[in-house]
PDB file of N, CA and C in Angstrom:
ATOM      1  N   UNK A   1       0.828  -1.177   0.000  1.00  0.00           N
ATOM      2  CA  UNK A   1       0.000   0.000   0.000  1.00  0.00           C
ATOM      3  C   UNK A   1       0.880   1.250   0.000  1.00  0.00           C
ATOM      4  N   UNK A   2       1.942   1.234   0.789  1.00  0.00           N
ATOM      5  CA  UNK A   2       2.839   2.396   0.849  1.00  0.00           C
ATOM      6  C   UNK A   2       3.475   2.647  -0.512  1.00  0.00           C
ATOM      7  N   UNK A   3       3.925   1.603  -1.172  1.00  0.00           N
ATOM      8  CA  UNK A   3       4.551   1.737  -2.481  1.00  0.00           C
ATOM      9  C   UNK A   3       3.563   2.290  -3.498  1.00  0.00           C
ATOM     10  N   UNK A   4       2.336   1.820  -3.458  1.00  0.00           N
ATOM     11  CA  UNK A   4       1.303   2.309  -4.367  1.00  0.00           C
ATOM     12  C   UNK A   4       1.096   3.806  -4.203  1.00  0.00           C
ATOM     13  N   UNK A   5       0.965   4.252  -2.975  1.00  0.00           N
ATOM     14  CA  UNK A   5       0.726   5.673  -2.730  1.00  0.00           C
ATOM     15  C   UNK A   5       1.899   6.532  -3.200  1.00  0.00           C
ATOM     16  N   UNK A   6       3.118   6.079  -2.971  1.00  0.00           N
ATOM     17  CA  UNK A   6       4.294   6.821  -3.423  1.00  0.00           C
ATOM     18  C   UNK A   6       4.312   6.897  -4.949  1.00  0.00           C
ATOM     19  N   UNK A   7       3.983   5.798  -5.621  1.00  0.00           N
ATOM     20  CA  UNK A   7       3.965   5.788  -7.090  1.00  0.00           C
ATOM     21  C   UNK A   7       2.859   6.659  -7.654  1.00  0.00           C
ATOM     22  N   UNK A   8       1.819   6.895  -6.877  1.00  0.00           N
ATOM     23  CA  UNK A   8       0.730   7.763  -7.314  1.00  0.00           C
ATOM     24  C   UNK A   8       1.012   9.238  -7.027  1.00  0.00           C
ATOM     25  N   UNK A   9       2.177   9.527  -6.445  1.00  0.00           N
ATOM     26  CA  UNK A   9       2.576  10.914  -6.242  1.00  0.00           C
ATOM     27  C   UNK A   9       2.411  11.446  -4.834  1.00  0.00           C
ATOM     28  N   UNK A  10       2.102  10.591  -3.884  1.00  0.00           N
ATOM     29  CA  UNK A  10       1.966  11.026  -2.498  1.00  0.00           C
ATOM     30  C   UNK A  10       3.348  11.183  -1.878  1.00  0.00           C
ATOM     31  N   UNK A  11       3.486  12.153  -0.999  1.00  0.00           N
ATOM     32  CA  UNK A  11       4.709  12.337  -0.219  1.00  0.00           C
ATOM     33  C   UNK A  11       4.574  11.526   1.057  1.00  0.00           C
ATOM     34  N   UNK A  12       5.633  10.802   1.405  1.00  0.00           N
ATOM     35  CA  UNK A  12       5.604   9.941   2.591  1.00  0.00           C
ATOM     36  C   UNK A  12       6.463  10.533   3.695  1.00  0.00           C
ATOM     37  N   UNK A  13       5.923  10.496   4.900  1.00  0.00           N
ATOM     38  CA  UNK A  13       6.647  10.921   6.094  1.00  0.00           C
ATOM     39  C   UNK A  13       6.476   9.790   7.097  1.00  0.00           C
ATOM     40  N   UNK A  14       7.550   9.382   7.734  1.00  0.00           N
ATOM     41  CA  UNK A  14       7.489   8.271   8.691  1.00  0.00           C
ATOM     42  C   UNK A  14       7.792   8.800  10.080  1.00  0.00           C
ATOM     43  N   UNK A  15       6.905   8.466  11.009  1.00  0.00           N
ATOM     44  CA  UNK A  15       7.096   8.844  12.405  1.00  0.00           C
ATOM     45  C   UNK A  15       6.793   7.606  13.237  1.00  0.00           C
ATOM     46  N   UNK A  16       7.839   6.962  13.724  1.00  0.00           N
ATOM     47  CA  UNK A  16       7.660   5.697  14.432  1.00  0.00           C
ATOM     48  C   UNK A  16       7.217   4.639  13.445  1.00  0.00           C
ATOM     49  N   UNK A  17       6.097   3.975  13.742  1.00  0.00           N
ATOM     50  CA  UNK A  17       5.583   2.979  12.800  1.00  0.00           C
ATOM     51  C   UNK A  17       4.438   3.540  11.956  1.00  0.00           C
ATOM     52  N   UNK A  18       4.219   4.843  12.034  1.00  0.00           N
ATOM     53  CA  UNK A  18       3.178   5.491  11.244  1.00  0.00           C
ATOM     54  C   UNK A  18       3.772   6.002   9.932  1.00  0.00           C
ATOM     55  N   UNK A  19       3.142   5.639   8.828  1.00  0.00           N
ATOM     56  CA  UNK A  19       3.502   6.147   7.514  1.00  0.00           C
ATOM     57  C   UNK A  19       2.411   7.142   7.135  1.00  0.00           C
ATOM     58  N   UNK A  20       2.787   8.411   7.037  1.00  0.00           N
ATOM     59  CA  UNK A  20       1.819   9.481   6.809  1.00  0.00           C
ATOM     60  C   UNK A  20       2.010   9.999   5.387  1.00  0.00           C
ATOM     61  N   UNK A  21       0.919   9.986   4.618  1.00  0.00           N
ATOM     62  CA  UNK A  21       0.963  10.365   3.217  1.00  0.00           C
ATOM     63  C   UNK A  21       0.124  11.601   2.973  1.00  0.00           C
ATOM     64  N   UNK A  22       0.659  12.492   2.139  1.00  0.00           N
ATOM     65  CA  UNK A  22      -0.093  13.667   1.712  1.00  0.00           C
ATOM     66  C   UNK A  22       0.205  13.886   0.241  1.00  0.00           C
ATOM     67  N   UNK A  23      -0.726  14.576  -0.420  1.00  0.00           N
ATOM     68  CA  UNK A  23      -0.568  14.828  -1.842  1.00  0.00           C
ATOM     69  C   UNK A  23      -1.224  16.155  -2.176  1.00  0.00           C
ATOM     70  N   UNK A  24      -0.563  16.927  -3.014  1.00  0.00           N
ATOM     71  CA  UNK A  24      -1.131  18.199  -3.441  1.00  0.00           C
ATOM     72  C   UNK A  24      -2.438  17.938  -4.188  1.00  0.00           C
ATOM     73  N   UNK A  25      -3.461  18.658  -3.826  1.00  0.00           N
ATOM     74  CA  UNK A  25      -4.759  18.494  -4.457  1.00  0.00           C
ATOM     75  C   UNK A  25      -5.677  17.510  -3.752  1.00  0.00           C
ATOM     76  N   UNK A  26      -5.147  16.836  -2.733  1.00  0.00           N
ATOM     77  CA  UNK A  26      -5.949  15.886  -1.954  1.00  0.00           C
ATOM     78  C   UNK A  26      -6.116  16.457  -0.552  1.00  0.00           C
ATOM     79  N   UNK A  27      -7.362  16.622  -0.145  1.00  0.00           N
ATOM     80  CA  UNK A  27      -7.644  17.176   1.181  1.00  0.00           C
ATOM     81  C   UNK A  27      -7.421  16.097   2.227  1.00  0.00           C
ATOM     82  N   UNK A  28      -6.672  16.431   3.258  1.00  0.00           N
ATOM     83  CA  UNK A  28      -6.415  15.495   4.346  1.00  0.00           C
ATOM     84  C   UNK A  28      -5.171  14.663   4.111  1.00  0.00           C
ATOM     85  N   UNK A  29      -4.949  13.753   5.035  1.00  0.00           N
ATOM     86  CA  UNK A  29      -3.777  12.873   4.976  1.00  0.00           C
ATOM     87  C   UNK A  29      -4.237  11.433   5.099  1.00  0.00           C
ATOM     88  N   UNK A  30      -3.340  10.526   4.750  1.00  0.00           N
ATOM     89  CA  UNK A  30      -3.567   9.095   4.946  1.00  0.00           C
ATOM     90  C   UNK A  30      -2.520   8.632   5.943  1.00  0.00           C
ATOM     91  N   UNK A  31      -2.959   7.981   6.993  1.00  0.00           N
ATOM     92  CA  UNK A  31      -2.071   7.504   8.042  1.00  0.00           C
ATOM     93  C   UNK A  31      -2.149   5.986   8.068  1.00  0.00           C
ATOM     94  N   UNK A  32      -1.058   5.314   7.687  1.00  0.00           N
ATOM     95  CA  UNK A  32      -1.028   3.857   7.672  1.00  0.00           C
ATOM     96  C   UNK A  32      -0.121   3.341   8.783  1.00  0.00           C
ATOM     97  N   UNK A  33      -0.586   2.335   9.467  1.00  0.00           N
ATOM     98  CA  UNK A  33       0.215   1.638  10.462  1.00  0.00           C
ATOM     99  C   UNK A  33       0.263   0.178  10.037  1.00  0.00           C
ATOM    100  N   UNK A  34       1.309  -0.201   9.317  1.00  0.00           N
ATOM    101  CA  UNK A  34       1.370  -1.591   8.860  1.00  0.00           C
ATOM    102  C   UNK A  34       1.363  -2.564  10.033  1.00  0.00           C
ATOM    103  N   UNK A  35       0.579  -3.594   9.923  1.00  0.00           N
ATOM    104  CA  UNK A  35       0.527  -4.628  10.952  1.00  0.00           C
ATOM    105  C   UNK A  35       0.955  -5.929  10.288  1.00  0.00           C
ATOM    106  N   UNK A  36       2.075  -6.463  10.709  1.00  0.00           N
ATOM    107  CA  UNK A  36       2.643  -7.666  10.093  1.00  0.00           C
ATOM    108  C   UNK A  36       2.813  -7.455   8.596  1.00  0.00           C
ATOM    109  N   UNK A  37       3.278  -6.246   8.223  1.00  0.00           N
ATOM    110  CA  UNK A  37       3.564  -5.879   6.837  1.00  0.00           C
ATOM    111  C   UNK A  37       2.310  -5.821   5.967  1.00  0.00           C
ATOM    112  N   UNK A  38       1.132  -5.674   6.582  1.00  0.00           N
ATOM    113  CA  UNK A  38      -0.122  -5.562   5.841  1.00  0.00           C
ATOM    114  C   UNK A  38      -0.919  -4.393   6.391  1.00  0.00           C
ATOM    115  N   UNK A  39      -1.659  -3.733   5.496  1.00  0.00           N
ATOM    116  CA  UNK A  39      -2.523  -2.643   5.935  1.00  0.00           C
ATOM    117  C   UNK A  39      -3.759  -3.220   6.617  1.00  0.00           C
ATOM    118  N   UNK A  40      -4.301  -2.465   7.542  1.00  0.00           N
ATOM    119  CA  UNK A  40      -5.518  -2.878   8.233  1.00  0.00           C
ATOM    120  C   UNK A  40      -6.707  -2.670   7.296  1.00  0.00           C
ATOM    121  N   UNK A  41      -7.768  -3.451   7.441  1.00  0.00           N
ATOM    122  CA  UNK A  41      -8.916  -3.347   6.531  1.00  0.00           C
ATOM    123  C   UNK A  41      -9.504  -1.938   6.421  1.00  0.00           C
ATOM    124  N   UNK A  42      -9.611  -1.214   7.536  1.00  0.00           N
ATOM    125  CA  UNK A  42     -10.182   0.132   7.454  1.00  0.00           C
ATOM    126  C   UNK A  42      -9.264   1.075   6.680  1.00  0.00           C
ATOM    127  N   UNK A  43      -7.952   0.809   6.717  1.00  0.00           N
ATOM    128  CA  UNK A  43      -7.012   1.644   5.982  1.00  0.00           C
ATOM    129  C   UNK A  43      -7.145   1.410   4.479  1.00  0.00           C
ATOM    130  N   UNK A  44      -7.371   0.160   4.095  1.00  0.00           N
ATOM    131  CA  UNK A  44      -7.575  -0.155   2.681  1.00  0.00           C
ATOM    132  C   UNK A  44      -8.815   0.571   2.170  1.00  0.00           C
ATOM    133  N   UNK A  45      -9.891   0.569   2.952  1.00  0.00           N
ATOM    134  CA  UNK A  45     -11.123   1.259   2.568  1.00  0.00           C
ATOM    135  C   UNK A  45     -10.889   2.760   2.452  1.00  0.00           C
ATOM    136  N   UNK A  46     -10.115   3.325   3.385  1.00  0.00           N
ATOM    137  CA  UNK A  46      -9.822   4.750   3.367  1.00  0.00           C
ATOM    138  C   UNK A  46      -9.037   5.119   2.105  1.00  0.00           C
ATOM    139  N   UNK A  47      -8.015   4.347   1.786  1.00  0.00           N
ATOM    140  CA  UNK A  47      -7.196   4.619   0.610  1.00  0.00           C
ATOM    141  C   UNK A  47      -8.033   4.466  -0.659  1.00  0.00           C
ATOM    142  N   UNK A  48      -8.830   3.412  -0.735  1.00  0.00           N
ATOM    143  CA  UNK A  48      -9.673   3.202  -1.914  1.00  0.00           C
ATOM    144  C   UNK A  48     -10.637   4.370  -2.109  1.00  0.00           C
ATOM    145  N   UNK A  49     -11.222   4.823  -1.028  1.00  0.00           N
ATOM    146  CA  UNK A  49     -12.156   5.935  -1.093  1.00  0.00           C
ATOM    147  C   UNK A  49     -11.486   7.188  -1.661  1.00  0.00           C
ATOM    148  N   UNK A  50     -10.280   7.479  -1.236  1.00  0.00           N
ATOM    149  CA  UNK A  50      -9.551   8.649  -1.727  1.00  0.00           C
ATOM    150  C   UNK A  50      -9.174   8.474  -3.194  1.00  0.00           C
ATOM    151  N   UNK A  51      -8.738   7.273  -3.576  1.00  0.00           N
ATOM    152  CA  UNK A  51      -8.368   7.032  -4.969  1.00  0.00           C
ATOM    153  C   UNK A  51      -9.560   7.217  -5.895  1.00  0.00           C
ATOM    154  N   UNK A  52     -10.723   6.741  -5.472  1.00  0.00           N
ATOM    155  CA  UNK A  52     -11.937   6.884  -6.275  1.00  0.00           C
ATOM    156  C   UNK A  52     -12.390   8.343  -6.306  1.00  0.00           C
ATOM    157  N   UNK A  53     -12.403   9.004  -5.157  1.00  0.00           N
ATOM    158  CA  UNK A  53     -12.877  10.386  -5.066  1.00  0.00           C
ATOM    159  C   UNK A  53     -12.071  11.330  -5.946  1.00  0.00           C
ATOM    160  N   UNK A  54     -10.749  11.159  -5.964  1.00  0.00           N
ATOM    161  CA  UNK A  54      -9.874  12.059  -6.709  1.00  0.00           C
ATOM    162  C   UNK A  54      -9.439  11.483  -8.061  1.00  0.00           C
ATOM    163  N   UNK A  55     -10.016  10.357  -8.454  1.00  0.00           N
ATOM    164  CA  UNK A  55      -9.722   9.719  -9.747  1.00  0.00           C
ATOM    165  C   UNK A  55      -8.222   9.470  -9.915  1.00  0.00           C
ATOM    166  N   UNK A  56      -7.589   8.980  -8.883  1.00  0.00           N
ATOM    167  CA  UNK A  56      -6.156   8.694  -8.929  1.00  0.00           C
ATOM    168  C   UNK A  56      -5.937   7.280  -9.436  1.00  0.00           C
ATOM    169  N   UNK A  57      -4.878   7.095 -10.207  1.00  0.00           N
ATOM    170  CA  UNK A  57      -4.548   5.773 -10.700  1.00  0.00           C
ATOM    171  C   UNK A  57      -5.301   5.386 -11.953  1.00  0.00           C
ATOM    172  N   UNK A  58      -6.022   6.311 -12.559  1.00  0.00           N
ATOM    173  CA  UNK A  58      -6.745   5.971 -13.780  1.00  0.00           C
ATOM    174  C   UNK A  58      -5.826   5.885 -14.990  1.00  0.00           C
ATOM    175  N   UNK A  59      -4.671   6.515 -14.899  1.00  0.00           N
ATOM    176  CA  UNK A  59      -3.677   6.443 -15.965  1.00  0.00           C
ATOM    177  C   UNK A  59      -2.621   5.417 -15.562  1.00  0.00           C
ATOM    178  N   UNK A  60      -1.856   4.970 -16.543  1.00  0.00           N
ATOM    179  CA  UNK A  60      -0.763   4.042 -16.250  1.00  0.00           C
ATOM    180  C   UNK A  60       0.267   4.719 -15.367  1.00  0.00           C
ATOM    181  N   UNK A  61       0.758   3.998 -14.396  1.00  0.00           N
ATOM    182  CA  UNK A  61       1.779   4.507 -13.480  1.00  0.00           C
ATOM    183  C   UNK A  61       3.093   3.862 -13.850  1.00  0.00           C
ATOM    184  N   UNK A  62       4.165   4.671 -13.947  1.00  0.00           N
ATOM    185  CA  UNK A  62       5.488   4.127 -14.292  1.00  0.00           C
ATOM    186  C   UNK A  62       5.990   3.221 -13.209  1.00  0.00           C
TER     187      UNK A  62
END
């Protein structure tokens, strides 16, 4: 999930085990706390909601 967000243009900031993502043009931040190297279900829903709302990832990503 972290790699996906970075490839979509989000800036990543790490504080402890929190990965905090922000992106110009996107209101708010995404805060991920990986658990056993996997995102929690509510975090996946949050990220999906933002991707759909802002139409991110509709083009091919390098």
